[in-house]
Short mmCIF file of C-alpha atoms in Angstrom, two decimals:
data_model
loop_
_atom_site.label_atom_id
_atom_site.label_comp_id
_atom_site.label_asym_id
_atom_site.label_seq_id
_atom_site.Cartn_x
_atom_site.Cartn_y
_atom_site.Cartn_z
CA MET K 583 128.49 118.83 68.39
CA PHE K 584 124.81 117.99 68.06
CA SER K 585 122.67 119.17 64.99
CA PHE K 586 119.38 121.41 65.52
CA HIS K 587 117.66 118.89 63.24
CA SER K 588 118.48 116.13 65.09
CA ILE K 589 117.01 117.59 68.07
CA VAL K 590 113.81 118.89 66.43
CA LEU K 591 113.32 115.29 65.16
CA GLY K 592 113.83 113.83 68.45
CA ILE K 593 111.69 116.37 70.35
CA LEU K 594 109.00 115.55 67.90
CA ALA K 595 109.03 111.89 68.09
CA ALA K 596 109.03 111.84 71.84
CA ILE K 597 105.61 113.44 72.07
CA CYS K 598 103.33 111.06 74.02
CA SER K 599 100.54 111.62 76.43
CA LEU K 600 98.63 110.84 79.75
CA GLN K 601 94.84 110.43 78.58
CA ARG K 602 91.89 111.86 80.35
CA GLY K 603 89.33 109.57 80.80
CA VAL K 604 92.07 106.52 80.39
CA SER K 605 93.48 105.13 83.56
CA ALA K 606 97.29 105.19 84.09
CA GLY K 607 98.88 102.32 84.85
CA THR K 608 97.13 100.04 82.38
CA ASP K 609 97.95 99.13 78.78
CA ILE K 610 95.05 99.83 76.31
CA THR K 611 95.37 99.04 72.53
CA CYS K 612 92.17 99.71 71.82
CA GLY K 613 91.59 96.51 69.91
CA GLY K 614 95.30 96.42 68.53
CA GLN K 615 94.91 99.98 66.58
CA PHE K 616 97.27 101.63 69.24
CA PRO K 617 100.08 98.91 69.49
CA LYS K 618 102.45 101.14 71.25
CA ALA K 619 99.98 102.06 74.20
CA GLY K 620 101.18 101.46 77.68
CA GLY K 621 101.13 102.90 80.84
CA GLY K 622 97.88 104.78 80.34
CA LEU K 623 99.16 106.40 77.13
CA ALA K 624 98.33 106.10 73.66
CA GLN K 625 102.14 105.54 73.10
CA ARG K 626 104.42 105.16 76.02
CA THR K 627 106.75 108.05 76.83
CA ASP K 628 110.39 107.60 76.23
CA GLY K 629 112.17 110.72 77.27
CA CYS K 630 113.50 113.14 74.82
CA SER K 631 114.91 110.93 72.03
CA SER K 632 112.11 108.46 70.92
CA TRP K 633 112.16 107.32 67.63
CA SER K 634 115.14 109.77 66.97
CA ASP K 635 117.57 108.92 63.65
CA ASN K 636 120.21 109.99 66.00
CA PRO K 637 119.28 109.28 69.55
CA SER K 638 122.74 109.68 70.91
CA GLN K 639 122.58 113.52 69.97
CA VAL K 640 119.16 113.88 71.35
CA ARG K 641 119.74 112.63 75.02
CA ASP K 642 118.00 112.52 78.24
CA SER K 643 121.16 113.58 80.17
CA TRP K 644 123.71 116.08 79.47
CA GLY K 645 126.37 115.73 82.10
CA SER K 646 124.56 115.98 85.39
CA ALA K 647 121.63 117.29 84.26
CA ASN K 648 118.67 114.87 83.42
CA PHE K 649 115.87 116.31 81.22
CA ARG K 650 113.96 112.95 80.71
CA GLY K 651 111.16 113.70 83.30
CA VAL K 652 111.05 117.24 81.74
CA CYS K 653 110.39 115.84 78.04
CA ASP K 654 107.69 113.21 79.48
CA GLU K 655 105.82 115.69 81.09
CA HIS K 656 105.74 117.85 78.03
CA ASN K 657 104.59 115.05 75.89
CA ARG K 658 101.76 114.17 78.29
CA CYS K 659 100.78 117.98 78.17
CA TYR K 660 100.43 117.86 74.24
CA TYR K 661 98.16 114.95 74.16
CA THR K 662 95.99 116.16 77.04
CA LEU K 663 93.07 117.68 75.02
CA ARG K 664 92.41 121.26 75.02
CA ALA K 665 95.72 121.78 77.04
CA ASN K 666 97.12 125.13 76.66
CA VAL K 667 100.14 124.69 74.16
CA ASP K 668 101.80 127.89 75.44
CA GLU K 669 101.49 126.67 79.04
CA CYS K 670 103.04 123.36 78.00
CA ASN K 671 106.03 125.03 76.29
CA ARG K 672 106.51 127.46 78.99
CA ASN K 673 106.49 124.48 81.66
CA PHE K 674 108.92 122.66 79.38
CA CYS K 675 111.73 125.31 78.79
CA ASP K 676 111.24 126.49 82.30
CA GLY K 677 111.57 122.70 83.27
CA LEU K 678 115.02 122.27 81.35
CA ARG K 679 116.38 125.40 82.75
CA ASN K 680 115.64 123.92 86.18
CA ALA K 681 117.10 120.70 85.61
CA CYS K 682 120.10 122.60 84.87
CA ARG K 683 119.99 124.66 87.98
CA LYS K 684 119.48 121.46 90.27
CA ALA K 685 122.45 119.79 88.57
CA TYR K 686 125.03 122.41 88.74
CA CYS K 687 123.72 125.10 91.32
CA ARG K 688 124.03 125.00 94.82
CA LYS K 689 122.35 127.12 97.75
CA ILE K 690 125.10 128.67 100.16
CA PHE K 691 123.51 130.31 102.69
CA THR K 692 121.20 132.97 101.06
CA ALA K 693 123.34 133.03 97.56
CA THR K 694 122.92 130.58 94.91
CA VAL K 695 126.08 129.59 93.17
CA CYS K 696 126.47 128.16 89.87
CA GLU K 697 129.59 126.35 87.95
CA PRO K 698 130.06 128.87 85.28
CA LEU K 699 131.07 126.51 82.65
CA THR K 700 128.88 123.57 82.83
CA TYR K 701 125.81 125.52 83.95
CA GLY K 702 126.36 127.57 80.97
CA SER K 703 126.62 124.93 78.46
CA CYS K 704 123.74 123.08 80.03
CA LEU K 705 121.57 126.17 79.48
CA GLN K 706 122.69 126.63 75.93
CA ILE K 707 121.44 122.84 75.24
CA ALA K 708 118.23 123.65 77.19
CA GLU K 709 117.43 126.74 74.93
CA THR K 710 118.06 124.73 71.70
CA TYR K 711 115.62 121.93 72.82
CA CYS K 712 113.23 124.85 73.67
CA ALA K 713 113.48 126.57 70.31
CA ALA K 714 113.10 123.26 68.52
CA VAL K 715 109.75 122.62 70.29
CA ARG K 716 108.47 125.98 69.52
CA LEU K 717 109.65 126.05 65.98
CA VAL K 718 107.15 123.42 65.06
CA GLU K 719 104.58 123.79 68.00
CA LYS K 720 101.40 124.60 65.87
CA ASP K 721 101.83 121.51 63.77
CA VAL K 722 102.54 118.78 66.13
CA TYR K 723 100.07 120.00 68.93
CA ALA K 724 97.37 119.95 66.57
CA LYS K 725 98.38 116.37 65.43
CA ALA K 726 98.64 115.37 69.11
CA GLN K 727 95.21 116.51 70.15
CA ASP K 728 93.82 114.85 66.89
CA LEU K 729 95.41 111.71 67.57
CA GLN K 730 94.33 111.80 71.48
CA GLU K 731 90.56 112.56 70.40
CA ARG K 732 90.68 109.43 68.19
CA TYR K 733 92.25 107.46 70.81
CA GLU K 734 89.70 108.28 73.40
CA THR K 735 86.92 107.98 70.90
CA CYS K 736 87.98 104.35 70.10
CA ILE K 737 88.34 103.34 73.62
CA ALA K 738 84.77 104.78 74.38
CA GLU K 739 83.36 103.00 71.51
CA ASN K 740 85.48 99.67 71.60
CA GLY K 741 86.49 99.26 75.22
CA GLY K 742 90.06 98.59 74.26
CA VAL K 743 92.25 95.64 75.81
CA THR K 744 93.11 96.70 79.38
CA THR K 745 95.83 94.95 81.32
CA GLU K 746 96.90 96.13 84.99
CA ALA K 747 100.64 96.00 85.34
CA ALA K 748 101.65 94.64 89.11
CA GLN K 749 103.80 96.92 91.16
CA GLY K 750 106.04 94.68 93.22
CA PHE K 751 107.26 95.30 96.78
CA LEU K 752 110.90 96.41 97.21
CA LEU K 753 111.12 95.59 101.00
CA GLN K 754 108.75 94.01 103.54
CA THR K 755 110.40 93.74 107.19
CA GLY K 756 109.54 94.13 110.86
CA THR K 757 111.67 96.46 112.89
CA PRO K 758 112.76 97.05 116.49
CA LEU K 759 109.98 99.27 117.23
CA HIS K 760 107.03 97.64 118.77
CA GLU K 761 103.50 97.95 117.57
CA THR K 762 102.49 101.55 117.41
CA ASP K 763 99.35 103.67 117.40
CA ASP K 764 98.13 107.25 116.77
CA THR K 765 100.18 108.74 119.27
CA PHE K 766 103.19 107.93 116.68
CA SER K 767 103.65 110.07 113.36
CA PHE K 768 106.01 108.99 110.61
CA ALA K 769 108.07 110.59 108.03
CA ILE K 770 110.90 109.52 105.55
CA GLY K 771 114.22 111.61 105.21
CA ASP K 772 118.14 110.86 104.94
CA TRP K 773 119.17 111.50 108.89
CA ASN K 774 122.71 110.40 108.52
CA LEU K 775 123.74 111.52 105.12
CA ASP K 776 124.38 107.89 103.90
CA GLY K 777 122.16 108.30 100.82
CA ARG K 778 119.45 106.06 102.01
CA PRO K 779 116.41 107.08 103.52
CA ASP K 780 115.39 106.53 106.91
CA LEU K 781 112.42 106.27 109.26
CA PHE K 782 111.35 108.82 111.53
CA ALA K 783 109.08 107.80 114.19
CA VAL K 784 107.80 110.59 116.21
CA LYS K 785 106.23 109.90 119.48
CA LYS K 786 103.83 112.25 120.38
CA SER K 787 102.43 111.72 123.75
CA ASN K 788 102.59 109.15 126.70
CA THR K 789 106.65 109.32 126.41
CA GLY K 790 109.10 108.81 129.06
CA SER K 791 110.66 112.18 128.56
CA LYS K 792 107.36 113.88 129.00
CA SER K 793 108.11 115.74 125.83
CA THR K 794 107.61 114.74 122.09
CA GLU K 795 110.27 112.22 120.96
CA VAL K 796 111.90 111.34 117.94
CA HIS K 797 112.96 107.95 117.11
CA ILE K 798 115.04 107.23 113.76
CA LEU K 799 115.63 103.63 112.33
CA SER K 800 118.48 103.42 109.75
CA GLY K 801 117.45 102.65 106.28
CA ALA K 802 120.89 101.33 105.33
CA LEU K 803 120.24 98.67 107.70
CA ASN K 804 116.64 97.88 106.45
CA PHE K 805 115.49 99.78 109.63
CA GLN K 806 117.07 97.05 112.08
CA ARG K 807 118.71 99.47 113.93
CA PHE K 808 118.07 102.89 115.97
CA ILE K 809 120.62 105.58 115.03
CA LEU K 810 118.81 108.32 117.36
CA GLN K 811 116.19 108.27 119.95
CA THR K 812 115.62 111.58 121.87
CA GLY K 813 113.27 113.81 123.83
CA THR K 814 112.96 117.41 122.51
CA PRO K 815 112.24 120.99 123.67
CA LEU K 816 108.60 120.44 122.39
CA HIS K 817 105.81 119.41 124.81
CA GLU K 818 103.88 116.10 124.35
CA THR K 819 101.74 116.80 121.40
CA ASP K 820 98.31 115.66 120.35
CA ASP K 821 96.01 115.33 116.94
CA THR K 822 96.33 118.75 116.57
CA PHE K 823 99.77 118.60 115.47
CA SER K 824 101.25 117.39 112.12
CA PHE K 825 104.78 116.37 111.54
CA ALA K 826 107.08 116.45 108.54
CA VAL K 827 110.75 116.58 107.66
CA GLY K 828 112.97 118.92 105.65
CA ASP K 829 116.54 120.53 105.71
CA TRP K 830 115.45 124.01 106.52
CA ASN K 831 118.45 125.80 107.11
CA HIS K 832 120.67 124.16 104.52
CA ASP K 833 122.98 122.48 106.61
CA GLY K 834 122.32 119.20 105.21
CA ARG K 835 120.61 117.63 108.15
CA PRO K 836 116.91 117.04 107.97
CA ASP K 837 114.93 119.32 110.38
CA LEU K 838 111.59 118.23 112.12
CA PHE K 839 108.53 120.63 111.18
CA ALA K 840 106.08 120.37 113.99
CA VAL K 841 102.75 122.09 112.35
CA LYS K 842 100.37 123.13 115.07
CA LYS K 843 96.62 123.10 113.37
CA SER K 844 94.34 124.82 116.12
CA ASN K 845 94.38 126.04 119.68
CA THR K 846 97.34 128.17 119.06
CA GLY K 847 98.22 131.66 120.30
CA SER K 848 98.38 133.34 117.05
CA LYS K 849 95.04 132.10 116.10
CA SER K 850 96.63 130.52 112.99
CA THR K 851 98.04 127.35 111.67
CA GLU K 852 101.63 127.56 113.23
CA VAL K 853 105.09 126.09 111.97
CA HIS K 854 107.76 125.39 114.70
CA ILE K 855 110.93 123.78 113.51
CA LEU K 856 113.30 121.78 115.54
CA SER K 857 117.08 121.76 114.23
CA GLY K 858 118.30 118.41 113.11
CA ALA K 859 121.92 119.57 113.62
CA SER K 860 121.32 119.90 117.21
CA ASN K 861 119.46 116.78 117.67
CA PHE K 862 116.17 118.47 117.54
CA GLN K 863 117.11 120.26 120.99
CA ARG K 864 116.75 123.97 119.48
CA PHE K 865 114.01 125.46 117.58
CA ILE K 866 115.07 127.29 114.42
CA LEU K 867 111.53 129.02 113.67
CA GLN K 868 108.76 129.45 115.51
CA THR K 869 105.87 131.21 113.66
CA GLY K 870 102.21 131.83 112.95
CA THR K 871 101.18 132.09 109.23
CA PRO K 872 98.34 133.49 107.35
CA LEU K 873 96.40 130.11 107.24
CA HIS K 874 93.59 130.12 109.62
CA GLU K 875 93.37 127.37 112.37
CA THR K 876 93.03 124.09 110.77
CA ASP K 877 91.43 120.63 111.47
CA ASP K 878 91.26 117.19 110.22
CA THR K 879 90.26 118.19 106.85
CA PHE K 880 93.85 119.48 106.21
CA SER K 881 96.90 117.28 105.72
CA PHE K 882 100.37 119.05 105.53
CA ALA K 883 103.49 118.05 103.85
CA VAL K 884 106.80 119.85 102.89
CA GLY K 885 108.81 120.18 99.83
CA ASP K 886 110.61 122.66 97.63
CA TRP K 887 107.40 124.09 95.52
CA ASN K 888 109.50 127.03 93.87
CA GLN K 889 113.09 125.58 93.48
CA ASP K 890 114.39 128.39 95.61
CA GLY K 891 116.09 125.91 97.98
CA LEU K 892 114.00 126.39 100.87
CA PRO K 893 111.09 123.94 101.76
CA ASP K 894 107.73 125.11 101.47
CA LEU K 895 104.78 124.02 103.38
CA PHE K 896 101.81 122.15 101.64
CA ALA K 897 98.57 122.38 103.07
CA ILE K 898 96.23 120.10 101.62
CA LYS K 899 92.35 120.78 102.00
CA LYS K 900 90.31 117.59 101.80
CA SER K 901 86.89 118.55 101.80
CA ASN K 902 84.56 121.54 102.81
CA THR K 903 86.31 123.28 100.10
CA GLY K 904 85.13 126.27 97.81
CA SER K 905 86.17 124.44 94.55
CA LYS K 906 84.29 121.28 95.74
CA SER K 907 87.76 119.20 95.10
CA THR K 908 90.81 118.50 97.11
CA GLU K 909 92.97 121.83 97.04
CA VAL K 910 96.31 122.50 97.42
CA HIS K 911 97.55 125.50 99.41
CA ILE K 912 101.27 126.22 99.28
CA LEU K 913 103.23 128.84 101.81
CA SER K 914 106.41 130.04 101.08
CA GLY K 915 109.53 129.11 103.04
CA ALA K 916 111.49 131.93 101.86
CA SER K 917 109.03 134.35 103.56
CA ASN K 918 109.07 132.28 106.75
CA PHE K 919 105.66 130.88 105.76
CA GLN K 920 103.96 134.52 105.52
CA ARG K 921 102.86 134.42 101.75
CA PHE K 922 100.94 131.97 99.68
CA ILE K 923 102.70 131.11 96.37
CA LEU K 924 100.00 128.54 95.01
CA GLN K 925 96.29 128.10 96.09
CA THR K 926 94.30 125.91 93.91
CA GLY K 927 91.56 123.33 93.20
CA THR K 928 92.53 120.17 91.75
CA PRO K 929 90.74 117.13 89.38
CA LEU K 930 90.68 114.98 92.55
CA HIS K 931 87.20 114.95 94.24
CA GLU K 932 86.90 115.97 97.82
CA THR K 933 88.55 113.19 100.01
CA ASP K 934 88.23 111.76 103.61
CA ASP K 935 90.29 109.86 105.63
CA THR K 936 90.68 107.02 103.34
CA PHE K 937 93.25 109.16 101.39
CA SER K 938 96.96 109.88 102.50
CA PHE K 939 98.96 112.57 100.99
CA ALA K 940 102.63 112.87 100.32
CA ILE K 941 105.14 114.93 98.03
CA GLY K 942 107.71 113.74 95.82
CA ASP K 943 109.05 114.28 92.29
CA ARG K 944 107.40 111.43 90.58
CA ASN K 945 108.56 112.14 86.95
CA GLN K 946 111.86 113.83 87.69
CA ASP K 947 110.99 117.14 86.18
CA GLY K 948 112.26 119.09 89.35
CA ARG K 949 108.65 119.93 90.42
CA PRO K 950 107.38 118.26 93.58
CA ASP K 951 103.89 116.37 92.71
CA LEU K 952 101.21 115.28 94.73
CA PHE K 953 100.69 111.64 96.02
CA ALA K 954 97.26 110.97 96.66
CA VAL K 955 97.16 107.41 98.42
CA LYS K 956 93.66 105.67 98.36
CA LYS K 957 93.65 103.16 101.46
CA ASN K 958 90.32 101.37 100.63
CA SER K 959 86.98 101.40 98.96
CA THR K 960 89.04 101.47 95.67
CA GLY K 961 87.99 100.08 92.01
CA SER K 962 91.15 97.73 92.06
CA LYS K 963 90.61 95.99 95.49
CA SER K 964 94.07 97.44 96.55
CA THR K 965 95.82 100.52 98.10
CA GLU K 966 95.87 102.95 95.03
CA ALA K 967 98.37 105.46 93.99
CA HIS K 968 96.92 108.85 92.17
CA ILE K 969 99.67 111.33 91.51
CA LEU K 970 99.04 114.78 90.48
CA SER K 971 101.65 116.79 88.18
CA GLY K 972 103.21 119.69 90.07
CA ALA K 973 104.44 121.11 86.62
CA SER K 974 100.68 121.43 85.80
CA ASN K 975 99.78 123.24 89.03
CA PHE K 976 98.31 119.87 90.07
CA GLN K 977 95.73 120.17 87.29
CA ARG K 978 96.83 116.84 85.52
CA PHE K 979 97.29 113.29 86.69
CA ILE K 980 100.40 111.48 85.81
CA LEU K 981 99.58 108.09 87.57
CA GLN K 982 96.62 106.24 88.79
CA THR K 983 97.22 102.75 89.55
CA GLY K 984 96.52 100.04 92.07
CA THR K 985 99.42 98.53 93.76
CA SER K 986 100.53 95.11 95.29
CA LEU K 987 99.45 96.47 98.64
CA HIS K 988 96.04 94.93 99.71
CA GLU K 989 93.23 97.58 100.90
CA THR K 990 94.30 99.34 104.04
CA ASP K 991 93.20 101.07 107.42
CA ASP K 992 94.14 103.47 109.92
CA THR K 993 96.83 101.00 110.95
CA PHE K 994 98.72 102.15 108.13
CA SER K 995 100.84 105.09 107.64
CA PHE K 996 102.35 106.34 104.11
CA ALA K 997 105.22 108.71 102.87
CA VAL K 998 107.42 108.87 99.69
CA GLY K 999 111.16 108.37 99.25
CA ASP K 1000 113.67 106.87 96.99
CA TRP K 1001 114.47 103.55 98.42
CA ASN K 1002 116.23 101.91 95.67
CA LEU K 1003 118.27 104.95 94.43
CA ASP K 1004 116.70 104.85 90.95
CA GLY K 1005 115.94 108.81 91.27
CA ARG K 1006 112.10 107.77 91.48
CA PRO K 1007 110.27 108.19 94.75
CA ASP K 1008 108.78 104.76 96.09
CA LEU K 1009 105.74 104.50 98.50
CA PHE K 1010 106.43 103.66 101.86
CA ALA K 1011 103.68 101.63 103.89
CA ILE K 1012 104.09 101.70 107.68
CA LYS K 1013 101.99 99.20 109.14
CA LYS K 1014 101.64 100.34 112.80
CA SER K 1015 99.85 97.39 114.44
CA ASN K 1016 98.17 94.20 114.15
CA THR K 1017 101.20 92.75 112.37
CA GLY K 1018 102.49 89.26 111.61
CA THR K 1019 105.71 90.33 113.41
CA LYS K 1020 104.38 91.98 116.54
CA SER K 1021 106.21 95.04 115.48
CA THR K 1022 105.83 98.21 113.63
CA GLU K 1023 106.46 97.03 109.70
CA VAL K 1024 107.98 99.10 106.76
CA HIS K 1025 106.57 97.84 103.31
CA VAL K 1026 108.08 99.63 100.20
CA ILE K 1027 106.28 99.82 96.98
CA SER K 1028 107.78 100.92 93.47
CA PRO K 1029 104.57 102.43 91.97
#
């Protein structure tokens, strides 16, 4: 059995941070004064057991539950200047409980069923970690804030020593799909349930079937073979439609979300979902929403924001916003997209067509994070990834970095998925045209 004291030591020692004003993806030692700096942090995050006298007792994982991302996010929060300590701790405790639910609970139709013994034991461990942090929060938070302020002052005054870590390609390949254009939309999802992300190519118009078509390339075969090519009941579509994939009806198969932005019968942004189990031959939801008709200043994605097992709709408002920032508006899947569950501005300035957006759990805390991919006109002269933390309601960056991919343009489409099965979302850059292979290419980067 683990000791309460060792958990306190482990949690306290684990506290690291993401600095405002310090670009993530860099290693800044400030002239050697912060030798443990790395990844944009004054001290690298290392899960729940950093520097613990008993690291085997203060573990990142208990059974199938993984607490590492939650611990890292809490550490970053403490070292964010003027962060609300109560909010940091509340998100930490909620994140631990969510990790237990993710590991030991399953959605069966409308009910959530949990394994009683393992889930109960996991919650006991989560509450112990939570209590340990709250027990010493005042002193530890004050020390973290002081260290952070001194660190940022040092960087401002001395410049530090900065090195940029290169992000490598995990895959670069041509495919059997010819070069494509704006009549195609792309998404990532596990179509055949083999554990590997597959590439969905949605052909919107100029199709042989006179309908919107779905063409899926197998991830297990490095996108060298089609595993589905089909027309659908959805007519040919245009730029007033946006597409995404997610499991709407809990049958384990990814469904196709067609978001109709404007020129709708309901005078609102509409959601039309085609069933994956029917090979996209049947609609399982068609509805208007409380979101007005939208245009090209909006980008759309799906993900489970509130961890109820249903995909929610993320509407990212890029420009012409009331907050003068890129905004996130989330419609609840549980309400059939009839209710907003989050509407917020972000630290990201208003954006344009040089940005592409996607959703994925970067830090493994159970909350979807927002990936903002800056394609060109970047400081690093490369395609950049800027990731906003879902646990902070998109108020804090957890990564800002250049990549190994050169600056890109409208011939590229972006998505995220776990290509190498390490639990972290990777960045898929789909090169549609002007390729060396004369085909649509897939380039996968670990950001």
